[in-house]
Amino acid sequence: MTQDISIVVKHIIRDHLGVAEDRVRPEASFIDLDARPLDVVSLTRAFEDAFDIEIADEDVVTLRTVRDAVDYINRKRRSAR
């Protein structure tokens, strides 16, 4: 399941930020991917919609890398079961 989450997260990031697929690595920070604060808001909403989860405002600041986003979404989905 984490593999599927990772693929979807990468597609969302690529589509929203317009970056090349090879730049969207697990260790890449959103800053590395040239995301501005409003881009992060947009990504957060896209993650919420794609995975049917809610990301608390205080949690958004903890999502610094692609891996952080994948891990967070994975935890939220597991806890929802």
mmCIF file of C-alpha atoms in Angstrom:
data_model
loop_
_atom_site.group_PDB
_atom_site.id
_atom_site.type_symbol
_atom_site.label_atom_id
_atom_site.label_comp_id
_atom_site.label_asym_id
_atom_site.label_seq_id
_atom_site.Cartn_x
_atom_site.Cartn_y
_atom_site.Cartn_z
ATOM 1 C CA MET A 1 0.000 0.000 0.000
ATOM 2 C CA THR A 2 2.841 2.410 0.778
ATOM 3 C CA GLN A 3 4.101 1.827 -2.768
ATOM 4 C CA ASP A 4 0.727 2.937 -4.186
ATOM 5 C CA ILE A 5 0.654 5.958 -1.889
ATOM 6 C CA SER A 6 4.147 6.897 -2.989
ATOM 7 C CA ILE A 7 3.219 6.740 -6.664
ATOM 8 C CA VAL A 8 0.117 8.892 -6.215
ATOM 9 C CA VAL A 9 1.978 11.424 -4.032
ATOM 10 C CA LYS A 10 4.718 11.709 -6.654
ATOM 11 C CA HIS A 11 2.160 12.259 -9.427
ATOM 12 C CA ILE A 12 0.383 14.942 -7.411
ATOM 13 C CA ILE A 13 3.643 16.740 -6.681
ATOM 14 C CA ARG A 14 4.785 16.503 -10.278
ATOM 15 C CA ASP A 15 1.461 17.791 -11.601
ATOM 16 C CA HIS A 16 1.072 20.627 -9.084
ATOM 17 C CA LEU A 17 4.661 21.849 -9.158
ATOM 18 C CA GLY A 18 5.457 21.068 -12.776
ATOM 19 C CA VAL A 19 8.732 19.356 -11.902
ATOM 20 C CA ALA A 20 10.420 16.485 -13.696
ATOM 21 C CA GLU A 21 9.705 13.035 -12.332
ATOM 22 C CA ASP A 22 13.366 12.359 -11.540
ATOM 23 C CA ARG A 23 13.398 15.325 -9.116
ATOM 24 C CA VAL A 24 10.556 13.878 -7.017
ATOM 25 C CA ARG A 25 12.673 11.584 -4.835
ATOM 26 C CA PRO A 26 11.754 10.513 -1.288
ATOM 27 C CA GLU A 27 14.425 12.716 0.264
ATOM 28 C CA ALA A 28 13.518 15.795 -1.812
ATOM 29 C CA SER A 29 12.120 18.608 0.253
ATOM 30 C CA PHE A 30 9.311 20.741 -1.056
ATOM 31 C CA ILE A 31 11.776 23.646 -0.961
ATOM 32 C CA ASP A 32 14.130 21.626 -3.205
ATOM 33 C CA LEU A 33 11.192 21.247 -5.591
ATOM 34 C CA ASP A 34 10.687 25.037 -5.628
ATOM 35 C CA ALA A 35 7.364 24.896 -3.797
ATOM 36 C CA ARG A 36 6.128 28.210 -2.446
ATOM 37 C CA PRO A 37 3.883 28.348 0.641
ATOM 38 C CA LEU A 38 0.725 28.482 -1.489
ATOM 39 C CA ASP A 39 1.975 25.462 -3.427
ATOM 40 C CA VAL A 40 2.212 23.531 -0.168
ATOM 41 C CA VAL A 41 -1.389 24.472 0.634
ATOM 42 C CA SER A 42 -2.430 23.263 -2.800
ATOM 43 C CA LEU A 43 -0.497 20.003 -2.370
ATOM 44 C CA THR A 44 -2.059 19.441 1.042
ATOM 45 C CA ARG A 45 -5.555 19.818 -0.382
ATOM 46 C CA ALA A 46 -4.710 17.507 -3.265
ATOM 47 C CA PHE A 47 -3.404 14.862 -0.827
ATOM 48 C CA GLU A 48 -6.575 15.190 1.244
ATOM 49 C CA ASP A 49 -8.776 14.755 -1.813
ATOM 50 C CA ALA A 50 -6.784 11.894 -3.312
ATOM 51 C CA PHE A 51 -6.599 9.869 -0.123
ATOM 52 C CA ASP A 52 -9.835 10.944 1.582
ATOM 53 C CA ILE A 53 -8.020 12.169 4.688
ATOM 54 C CA GLU A 54 -7.816 15.403 6.637
ATOM 55 C CA ILE A 55 -4.420 16.940 7.294
ATOM 56 C CA ALA A 56 -4.473 19.152 10.377
ATOM 57 C CA ASP A 57 -2.989 22.624 9.961
ATOM 58 C CA GLU A 58 -0.405 21.925 12.657
ATOM 59 C CA ASP A 59 0.686 18.786 10.790
ATOM 60 C CA VAL A 60 1.309 20.588 7.500
ATOM 61 C CA VAL A 61 4.555 22.079 8.840
ATOM 62 C CA THR A 62 5.885 18.581 9.566
ATOM 63 C CA LEU A 63 5.562 17.589 5.909
ATOM 64 C CA ARG A 64 8.918 18.774 4.638
ATOM 65 C CA THR A 65 9.892 16.006 2.202
ATOM 66 C CA VAL A 66 8.205 13.640 -0.203
ATOM 67 C CA ARG A 67 8.899 10.816 2.272
ATOM 68 C CA ASP A 68 7.285 12.828 5.102
ATOM 69 C CA ALA A 69 4.118 13.179 3.030
ATOM 70 C CA VAL A 70 4.014 9.480 2.098
ATOM 71 C CA ASP A 71 4.623 8.373 5.687
ATOM 72 C CA TYR A 72 2.022 10.779 7.069
ATOM 73 C CA ILE A 73 -0.634 9.680 4.590
ATOM 74 C CA ASN A 74 0.152 6.031 5.271
ATOM 75 C CA ARG A 75 -0.269 6.572 9.036
ATOM 76 C CA LYS A 76 -3.544 8.484 8.573
ATOM 77 C CA ARG A 77 -5.002 5.764 6.352
ATOM 78 C CA ARG A 78 -3.968 2.995 8.765
ATOM 79 C CA SER A 79 -5.477 4.801 11.738
ATOM 80 C CA ALA A 80 -8.742 5.307 9.842
ATOM 81 C CA ARG A 81 -9.298 1.571 9.461
#
